[in-house]
Amino acid sequence: MSEAVVITEVGPRDGLQNEALCLTPEQKFAWLKALAGAGLRRLEIGSFVRHDAVPQLADSDELCRRWLADEASKDIQSIALVANDKGLERALASGVPEVALLCAVSEKFNQRNIRQSVQQSLEGATSRARTAREHGRRVRIYISTAFGCPFEGPTAPARVMQVFEKVVAMECDELVFGDTLGVATPRAVRELLQGIDPACRPKVGLHFHDTYGTALANVMVGLELGYRRFDASAAGLGGCPYAAGASGNLASEDLVYVLEQEGFDTGVDLAALARASSEVLKTLKRPGSSRVRAALLSTGMEPIR
Ligand code: MG
């Protein structure tokens, strides 16, 4: 039997938040169903941030309630992003079983993104992680700008480790290194990841962007070093609204294809995933960035052997 990997599909949150056009709640709901139907088991479904900050996700309260009441969500680990205490209140009220919290390594990025110092954001995340756990919720914490910052340049692994150790102390269920700009390269990824205690690695997720086409090469380094949790966004949607030039997330179709070819079990039906992306891209009026999806389309969605 092949070894399992854990994919967190971030398209409905991280993907949509950087798109010019919005999906309706009905379209989002249908997409969540299609993603679950394609075999994805961890879905980041929305974001409890200020409505004016991310209007694309302003319907997250309603969407979460509707999704969590549906049979299709029952065996899915649904996650919502929370940026502050008010957001956590909304997340708890929605019933979402897992919250994603934010912190970053770069001071300047942190100031621009959430108007807080790194220390303040760590204190906020610590408090919110505790509250979420007390309410029986799982907690995932993003460590953004883990490889580079649009304002401060390359991130030194030693600085990442300082933040990482504080996040480990929060006793969260998953810690995610975010390559916010998509500037990580295999060498930088190896340098950071080999410094992590092997006992911690099963809880560490990797969130790569494909700005310079290095996301899958970075995934391979993670796999070699024993990391088994990866984020990706269907069709490669998304980017980062505060990081100019950051292009899309690693496409889920591309990640699934490579993982399966490497002998891992993702549980995902690639053709079903690619079909789900087609519906969303039609509404967003833009092409996706997944090469695997393009290849599948060119072969009439025939499974690739
Ligand atoms: Mg992203």
mmCIF file of C-alpha atoms and ligand atoms in Angstrom:
data_model
loop_
_atom_site.group_PDB
_atom_site.id
_atom_site.type_symbol
_atom_site.label_atom_id
_atom_site.label_comp_id
_atom_site.label_asym_id
_atom_site.label_seq_id
_atom_site.Cartn_x
_atom_site.Cartn_y
_atom_site.Cartn_z
ATOM 1 C CA MET A 1 0.000 0.000 0.000
ATOM 2 C CA SER A 2 1.336 3.418 -0.876
ATOM 3 C CA GLU A 3 2.074 6.019 1.755
ATOM 4 C CA ALA A 4 -0.539 8.710 2.292
ATOM 5 C CA VAL A 5 0.104 12.423 1.991
ATOM 6 C CA VAL A 6 -2.117 15.183 3.305
ATOM 7 C CA ILE A 7 -3.208 17.864 0.876
ATOM 8 C CA THR A 8 -4.913 21.022 2.086
ATOM 9 C CA GLU A 9 -6.911 22.558 -0.742
ATOM 10 C CA VAL A 10 -6.749 26.338 -0.282
ATOM 11 C CA GLY A 11 -8.469 27.418 -3.510
ATOM 12 C CA PRO A 12 -11.808 28.464 -1.993
ATOM 13 C CA ARG A 13 -9.962 30.811 0.409
ATOM 14 C CA ASP A 14 -6.428 31.650 -0.706
ATOM 15 C CA GLY A 15 -7.351 31.166 -4.344
ATOM 16 C CA LEU A 16 -10.462 33.302 -4.475
ATOM 17 C CA GLN A 17 -9.226 36.133 -2.260
ATOM 18 C CA ASN A 18 -6.944 37.450 -4.979
ATOM 19 C CA GLU A 19 -9.352 37.161 -7.880
ATOM 20 C CA ALA A 20 -10.910 40.229 -9.490
ATOM 21 C CA LEU A 21 -14.296 38.541 -9.913
ATOM 22 C CA CYS A 22 -16.314 36.979 -7.105
ATOM 23 C CA LEU A 23 -18.116 33.665 -7.075
ATOM 24 C CA THR A 24 -21.661 33.692 -5.708
ATOM 25 C CA PRO A 25 -22.317 31.698 -2.517
ATOM 26 C CA GLU A 26 -24.102 29.094 -4.685
ATOM 27 C CA GLN A 27 -21.078 28.761 -6.953
ATOM 28 C CA LYS A 28 -18.737 28.436 -3.990
ATOM 29 C CA PHE A 29 -20.956 25.813 -2.408
ATOM 30 C CA ALA A 30 -21.044 23.823 -5.647
ATOM 31 C CA TRP A 31 -17.250 24.083 -5.897
ATOM 32 C CA LEU A 32 -16.760 22.805 -2.332
ATOM 33 C CA LYS A 33 -18.986 19.837 -3.156
ATOM 34 C CA ALA A 34 -17.034 19.155 -6.324
ATOM 35 C CA LEU A 35 -13.689 19.356 -4.499
ATOM 36 C CA ALA A 36 -14.940 16.959 -1.819
ATOM 37 C CA GLY A 37 -16.315 14.728 -4.564
ATOM 38 C CA ALA A 38 -12.888 14.688 -6.223
ATOM 39 C CA GLY A 39 -11.445 13.212 -3.033
ATOM 40 C CA LEU A 40 -9.864 16.217 -1.316
ATOM 41 C CA ARG A 41 -10.269 15.853 2.431
ATOM 42 C CA ARG A 42 -8.954 19.149 3.812
ATOM 43 C CA LEU A 43 -10.582 22.299 2.445
ATOM 44 C CA GLU A 44 -9.871 25.881 3.438
ATOM 45 C CA ILE A 45 -13.373 27.148 2.833
ATOM 46 C CA GLY A 46 -13.370 30.808 3.812
ATOM 47 C CA SER A 47 -11.927 33.655 5.782
ATOM 48 C CA PHE A 48 -13.202 35.601 8.763
ATOM 49 C CA VAL A 49 -11.514 38.890 8.075
ATOM 50 C CA ARG A 50 -12.992 42.346 7.570
ATOM 51 C CA HIS A 51 -15.510 42.348 4.726
ATOM 52 C CA ASP A 52 -13.962 45.412 3.129
ATOM 53 C CA ALA A 53 -10.458 43.886 3.326
ATOM 54 C CA VAL A 54 -11.404 40.789 1.349
ATOM 55 C CA PRO A 55 -14.801 41.354 -0.309
ATOM 56 C CA GLN A 56 -14.439 38.117 -2.300
ATOM 57 C CA LEU A 57 -14.897 36.173 0.955
ATOM 58 C CA ALA A 58 -17.416 38.435 2.705
ATOM 59 C CA ASP A 59 -20.010 35.636 2.553
ATOM 60 C CA SER A 60 -17.868 33.237 4.616
ATOM 61 C CA ASP A 61 -20.256 33.182 7.611
ATOM 62 C CA GLU A 62 -23.190 32.135 5.468
ATOM 63 C CA LEU A 63 -21.140 29.775 3.325
ATOM 64 C CA CYS A 64 -19.599 28.005 6.337
ATOM 65 C CA ARG A 65 -22.973 27.418 7.971
ATOM 66 C CA ARG A 66 -24.489 26.104 4.780
ATOM 67 C CA TRP A 67 -21.499 23.917 3.945
ATOM 68 C CA LEU A 68 -21.163 22.468 7.431
ATOM 69 C CA ALA A 69 -24.874 21.588 7.478
ATOM 70 C CA ASP A 70 -24.524 19.616 4.250
ATOM 71 C CA GLU A 71 -23.880 15.877 4.182
ATOM 72 C CA ALA A 72 -20.959 16.405 1.755
ATOM 73 C CA SER A 73 -18.950 18.197 4.463
ATOM 74 C CA LYS A 74 -19.178 15.374 7.013
ATOM 75 C CA ASP A 75 -15.926 13.598 6.269
ATOM 76 C CA ILE A 76 -14.090 16.792 5.300
ATOM 77 C CA GLN A 77 -11.737 18.750 7.542
ATOM 78 C CA SER A 78 -13.080 22.227 6.842
ATOM 79 C CA ILE A 79 -10.859 25.173 7.746
ATOM 80 C CA ALA A 80 -11.405 28.930 7.903
ATOM 81 C CA LEU A 81 -8.815 31.672 8.171
ATOM 82 C CA VAL A 82 -9.037 34.006 11.152
ATOM 83 C CA ALA A 83 -7.107 37.271 11.365
ATOM 84 C CA ASN A 84 -8.220 38.740 14.713
ATOM 85 C CA ASP A 85 -10.384 38.173 17.793
ATOM 86 C CA LYS A 86 -13.552 39.280 16.042
ATOM 87 C CA GLY A 87 -12.797 36.817 13.246
ATOM 88 C CA LEU A 88 -12.328 34.030 15.770
ATOM 89 C CA GLU A 89 -15.733 34.816 17.308
ATOM 90 C CA ARG A 90 -17.318 34.544 13.886
ATOM 91 C CA ALA A 91 -15.449 31.314 13.137
ATOM 92 C CA LEU A 92 -16.553 29.740 16.426
ATOM 93 C CA ALA A 93 -20.145 30.824 15.793
ATOM 94 C CA SER A 94 -20.057 29.285 12.314
ATOM 95 C CA GLY A 95 -19.096 25.902 13.746
ATOM 96 C CA VAL A 96 -16.034 25.480 11.542
ATOM 97 C CA PRO A 97 -13.952 22.681 13.090
ATOM 98 C CA GLU A 98 -10.508 24.120 12.293
ATOM 99 C CA VAL A 99 -9.132 27.648 12.198
ATOM 100 C CA ALA A 100 -6.037 28.899 10.395
ATOM 101 C CA LEU A 101 -4.138 31.709 12.136
ATOM 102 C CA LEU A 102 -1.542 34.032 10.673
ATOM 103 C CA CYS A 103 1.909 35.116 11.632
ATOM 104 C CA ALA A 104 4.904 36.133 9.553
ATOM 105 C CA VAL A 105 8.664 36.253 9.927
ATOM 106 C CA SER A 106 9.136 39.622 8.236
ATOM 107 C CA GLU A 107 8.413 42.743 10.308
ATOM 108 C CA LYS A 108 7.587 44.886 7.304
ATOM 109 C CA PHE A 109 5.296 42.292 5.741
ATOM 110 C CA ASN A 110 3.518 41.815 9.048
ATOM 111 C CA GLN A 111 2.944 45.561 9.373
ATOM 112 C CA ARG A 112 1.519 45.833 5.859
ATOM 113 C CA ASN A 113 -0.518 42.637 6.041
ATOM 114 C CA ILE A 114 -2.052 42.822 9.511
ATOM 115 C CA ARG A 115 -0.684 46.118 10.919
ATOM 116 C CA GLN A 116 1.143 44.390 13.759
ATOM 117 C CA SER A 117 4.716 43.616 14.724
ATOM 118 C CA VAL A 118 5.856 39.994 14.543
ATOM 119 C CA GLN A 119 5.787 39.842 18.350
ATOM 120 C CA GLN A 120 2.236 41.216 18.498
ATOM 121 C CA SER A 121 1.034 38.765 15.869
ATOM 122 C CA LEU A 122 2.606 35.860 17.776
ATOM 123 C CA GLU A 123 0.909 36.973 20.982
ATOM 124 C CA GLY A 124 -2.425 37.288 19.152
ATOM 125 C CA ALA A 125 -2.050 33.869 17.539
ATOM 126 C CA THR A 126 -1.107 32.298 20.902
ATOM 127 C CA SER A 127 -4.229 33.678 22.531
ATOM 128 C CA ARG A 128 -6.518 32.742 19.639
ATOM 129 C CA ALA A 129 -4.995 29.251 19.371
ATOM 130 C CA ARG A 130 -5.745 28.710 23.067
ATOM 131 C CA THR A 131 -9.328 29.934 22.730
ATOM 132 C CA ALA A 132 -9.914 27.822 19.627
ATOM 133 C CA ARG A 133 -8.569 24.714 21.364
ATOM 134 C CA GLU A 134 -10.757 25.399 24.404
ATOM 135 C CA HIS A 135 -13.705 25.321 22.017
ATOM 136 C CA GLY A 136 -12.564 21.979 20.647
ATOM 137 C CA ARG A 137 -11.308 23.348 17.344
ATOM 138 C CA ARG A 138 -8.216 22.245 15.503
ATOM 139 C CA VAL A 139 -5.617 24.939 14.833
ATOM 140 C CA ARG A 140 -3.367 25.491 11.859
ATOM 141 C CA ILE A 141 -0.850 28.334 11.865
ATOM 142 C CA TYR A 142 0.716 29.955 8.840
ATOM 143 C CA ILE A 143 4.267 31.213 9.116
ATOM 144 C CA SER A 144 4.300 33.596 6.146
ATOM 145 C CA THR A 145 7.362 35.003 4.371
ATOM 146 C CA ALA A 146 9.309 31.902 5.457
ATOM 147 C CA PHE A 147 11.586 32.189 2.419
ATOM 148 C CA GLY A 148 11.384 35.790 1.272
ATOM 149 C CA CYS A 149 9.610 39.095 1.778
ATOM 150 C CA PRO A 150 8.624 41.693 -0.825
ATOM 151 C CA PHE A 151 10.012 44.415 1.448
ATOM 152 C CA GLU A 152 12.932 42.760 3.258
ATOM 153 C CA GLY A 153 14.257 40.292 0.647
ATOM 154 C CA PRO A 154 15.379 36.723 1.417
ATOM 155 C CA THR A 155 14.442 35.426 4.873
ATOM 156 C CA ALA A 156 17.268 33.993 6.976
ATOM 157 C CA PRO A 157 16.448 30.451 8.219
ATOM 158 C CA ALA A 158 17.619 31.447 11.718
ATOM 159 C CA ARG A 159 14.848 34.069 11.886
ATOM 160 C CA VAL A 160 12.294 31.568 10.658
ATOM 161 C CA MET A 161 13.395 29.142 13.372
ATOM 162 C CA GLN A 162 12.857 31.779 16.072
ATOM 163 C CA VAL A 163 9.248 32.198 14.943
ATOM 164 C CA PHE A 164 8.821 28.453 14.383
ATOM 165 C CA GLU A 165 9.818 27.658 17.976
ATOM 166 C CA LYS A 166 7.260 30.124 19.301
ATOM 167 C CA VAL A 167 4.597 28.603 17.067
ATOM 168 C CA VAL A 168 5.509 25.072 18.218
ATOM 169 C CA ALA A 169 4.878 26.266 21.779
ATOM 170 C CA MET A 170 1.295 27.137 20.771
ATOM 171 C CA GLU A 171 0.542 23.383 20.512
ATOM 172 C CA CYS A 172 -1.244 23.712 17.200
ATOM 173 C CA ASP A 173 -2.218 20.790 14.988
ATOM 174 C CA GLU A 174 -0.384 22.003 11.902
ATOM 175 C CA LEU A 175 2.303 24.617 11.233
ATOM 176 C CA VAL A 176 2.619 25.807 7.669
ATOM 177 C CA PHE A 177 5.665 27.433 6.135
ATOM 178 C CA GLY A 178 4.321 29.855 3.570
ATOM 179 C CA ASP A 179 6.411 30.918 0.594
ATOM 180 C CA THR A 180 4.345 34.065 0.265
ATOM 181 C CA LEU A 181 6.197 35.427 -2.756
ATOM 182 C CA GLY A 182 7.031 32.170 -4.474
ATOM 183 C CA VAL A 183 10.759 32.825 -4.271
ATOM 184 C CA ALA A 184 11.744 29.592 -2.504
ATOM 185 C CA THR A 185 14.203 27.389 -4.336
ATOM 186 C CA PRO A 186 15.158 23.773 -3.569
ATOM 187 C CA ARG A 187 18.381 24.864 -1.891
ATOM 188 C CA ALA A 188 16.613 27.362 0.391
ATOM 189 C CA VAL A 189 13.890 24.838 1.179
ATOM 190 C CA ARG A 190 16.464 22.178 2.093
ATOM 191 C CA GLU A 191 18.392 24.624 4.246
ATOM 192 C CA LEU A 192 15.311 25.523 6.277
ATOM 193 C CA LEU A 193 13.599 22.131 6.424
ATOM 194 C CA GLN A 194 16.595 20.023 7.386
ATOM 195 C CA GLY A 195 16.982 22.189 10.487
ATOM 196 C CA ILE A 196 13.566 21.134 11.810
ATOM 197 C CA ASP A 197 13.477 18.405 14.444
ATOM 198 C CA PRO A 198 12.339 15.216 12.635
ATOM 199 C CA ALA A 199 9.806 14.661 15.430
ATOM 200 C CA CYS A 200 8.081 17.931 14.435
ATOM 201 C CA ARG A 201 7.997 17.216 10.696
ATOM 202 C CA PRO A 202 4.702 15.291 10.607
ATOM 203 C CA LYS A 203 2.933 18.474 11.775
ATOM 204 C CA VAL A 204 4.643 20.812 9.322
ATOM 205 C CA GLY A 205 2.859 21.779 6.120
ATOM 206 C CA LEU A 206 4.428 23.418 3.081
ATOM 207 C CA HIS A 207 2.651 26.163 1.150
ATOM 208 C CA PHE A 208 4.454 27.000 -2.066
ATOM 209 C CA HIS A 209 3.659 29.519 -4.764
ATOM 210 C CA ASP A 210 4.832 28.986 -8.300
ATOM 211 C CA THR A 211 5.984 32.504 -9.191
ATOM 212 C CA TYR A 212 9.316 31.290 -10.576
ATOM 213 C CA GLY A 213 8.203 27.762 -11.447
ATOM 214 C CA THR A 214 9.984 26.166 -8.482
ATOM 215 C CA ALA A 215 7.000 24.981 -6.422
ATOM 216 C CA LEU A 216 7.106 21.316 -7.450
ATOM 217 C CA ALA A 217 10.886 21.127 -7.134
ATOM 218 C CA ASN A 218 10.422 22.466 -3.607
ATOM 219 C CA VAL A 219 7.758 19.844 -2.898
ATOM 220 C CA MET A 220 10.238 17.137 -3.937
ATOM 221 C CA VAL A 221 12.772 18.414 -1.415
ATOM 222 C CA GLY A 222 10.076 18.336 1.264
ATOM 223 C CA LEU A 223 9.165 14.752 0.370
ATOM 224 C CA GLU A 224 12.792 13.635 0.530
ATOM 225 C CA LEU A 225 13.127 15.138 3.994
ATOM 226 C CA GLY A 226 10.018 13.372 5.292
ATOM 227 C CA TYR A 227 7.422 16.130 5.024
ATOM 228 C CA ARG A 228 3.978 14.862 4.065
ATOM 229 C CA ARG A 229 1.653 17.868 4.266
ATOM 230 C CA PHE A 230 1.226 20.193 1.304
ATOM 231 C CA ASP A 231 -1.066 23.085 0.419
ATOM 232 C CA ALA A 232 -2.261 23.679 -3.107
ATOM 233 C CA SER A 233 -4.975 25.584 -4.911
ATOM 234 C CA ALA A 234 -7.187 24.100 -7.615
ATOM 235 C CA ALA A 235 -6.220 25.451 -11.055
ATOM 236 C CA GLY A 236 -3.413 27.406 -9.370
ATOM 237 C CA LEU A 237 -5.775 30.199 -8.349
ATOM 238 C CA GLY A 238 -4.648 32.916 -6.009
ATOM 239 C CA GLY A 239 -1.544 34.764 -5.003
ATOM 240 C CA CYS A 240 -1.072 37.311 -2.292
ATOM 241 C CA PRO A 241 -2.837 40.687 -2.334
ATOM 242 C CA TYR A 242 -0.070 42.310 -0.287
ATOM 243 C CA ALA A 243 2.874 40.820 -2.142
ATOM 244 C CA ALA A 244 3.175 42.519 -5.511
ATOM 245 C CA GLY A 245 4.205 40.128 -8.248
ATOM 246 C CA ALA A 246 3.308 36.980 -6.343
ATOM 247 C CA SER A 247 1.596 34.720 -8.838
ATOM 248 C CA GLY A 248 -0.595 31.763 -8.143
ATOM 249 C CA ASN A 249 -0.413 29.040 -5.586
ATOM 250 C CA LEU A 250 0.953 25.676 -6.614
ATOM 251 C CA ALA A 251 -1.891 24.095 -8.607
ATOM 252 C CA SER A 252 -3.562 21.154 -6.872
ATOM 253 C CA GLU A 253 -3.740 19.232 -10.152
ATOM 254 C CA ASP A 254 0.044 19.526 -10.571
ATOM 255 C CA LEU A 255 0.707 18.511 -6.967
ATOM 256 C CA VAL A 256 -1.617 15.490 -7.135
ATOM 257 C CA TYR A 257 -0.101 14.306 -10.395
ATOM 258 C CA VAL A 258 3.474 14.422 -9.099
ATOM 259 C CA LEU A 259 2.633 12.865 -5.736
ATOM 260 C CA GLU A 260 0.801 9.979 -7.394
ATOM 261 C CA GLN A 261 3.627 9.466 -9.877
ATOM 262 C CA GLU A 262 6.040 9.369 -6.920
ATOM 263 C CA GLY A 263 3.989 6.537 -5.442
ATOM 264 C CA PHE A 264 2.045 8.418 -2.778
ATOM 265 C CA ASP A 265 -1.663 8.000 -2.199
ATOM 266 C CA THR A 266 -3.526 11.328 -2.429
ATOM 267 C CA GLY A 267 -7.048 9.914 -2.657
ATOM 268 C CA VAL A 268 -7.801 12.490 -5.351
ATOM 269 C CA ASP A 269 -9.486 11.828 -8.688
ATOM 270 C CA LEU A 270 -7.451 14.075 -10.955
ATOM 271 C CA ALA A 271 -9.988 14.310 -13.779
ATOM 272 C CA ALA A 272 -12.786 15.195 -11.335
ATOM 273 C CA LEU A 273 -10.578 17.880 -9.804
ATOM 274 C CA ALA A 274 -9.738 19.330 -13.210
ATOM 275 C CA ARG A 275 -13.420 19.363 -14.175
ATOM 276 C CA ALA A 276 -14.278 21.224 -10.954
ATOM 277 C CA SER A 277 -11.646 23.843 -11.829
ATOM 278 C CA SER A 278 -13.165 24.341 -15.274
ATOM 279 C CA GLU A 279 -16.457 25.501 -13.795
ATOM 280 C CA VAL A 280 -14.753 28.024 -11.518
ATOM 281 C CA LEU A 281 -12.421 29.366 -14.202
ATOM 282 C CA LYS A 282 -15.413 29.963 -16.472
ATOM 283 C CA THR A 283 -16.955 32.238 -13.854
ATOM 284 C CA LEU A 284 -13.665 33.978 -13.059
ATOM 285 C CA LYS A 285 -13.105 34.477 -16.793
ATOM 286 C CA ARG A 286 -9.502 33.482 -16.727
ATOM 287 C CA PRO A 287 -7.323 30.510 -17.629
ATOM 288 C CA GLY A 288 -5.841 28.394 -14.858
ATOM 289 C CA SER A 289 -2.101 27.928 -14.435
ATOM 290 C CA SER A 290 -2.075 24.148 -13.955
ATOM 291 C CA ARG A 291 -0.045 22.390 -16.618
ATOM 292 C CA VAL A 292 -1.439 19.009 -15.641
ATOM 293 C CA ARG A 293 -4.973 20.333 -16.101
ATOM 294 C CA ALA A 294 -4.017 21.656 -19.541
ATOM 295 C CA ALA A 295 -2.549 18.253 -20.430
ATOM 296 C CA LEU A 296 -5.677 16.465 -19.216
ATOM 297 C CA LEU A 297 -7.865 18.763 -21.286
ATOM 298 C CA SER A 298 -5.776 18.075 -24.354
ATOM 299 C CA THR A 299 -6.301 14.332 -23.922
ATOM 300 C CA GLY A 300 -10.031 14.635 -23.278
ATOM 301 C CA MET A 301 -9.555 14.114 -19.512
ATOM 302 C CA GLU A 302 -8.307 10.583 -20.032
ATOM 303 C CA PRO A 303 -6.419 9.355 -16.977
ATOM 304 C CA ILE A 304 -2.683 9.579 -17.524
ATOM 305 C CA ARG A 305 -0.746 6.374 -17.001
HETATM 306 MG MG MG B 1 -0.963 31.066 -1.055
#
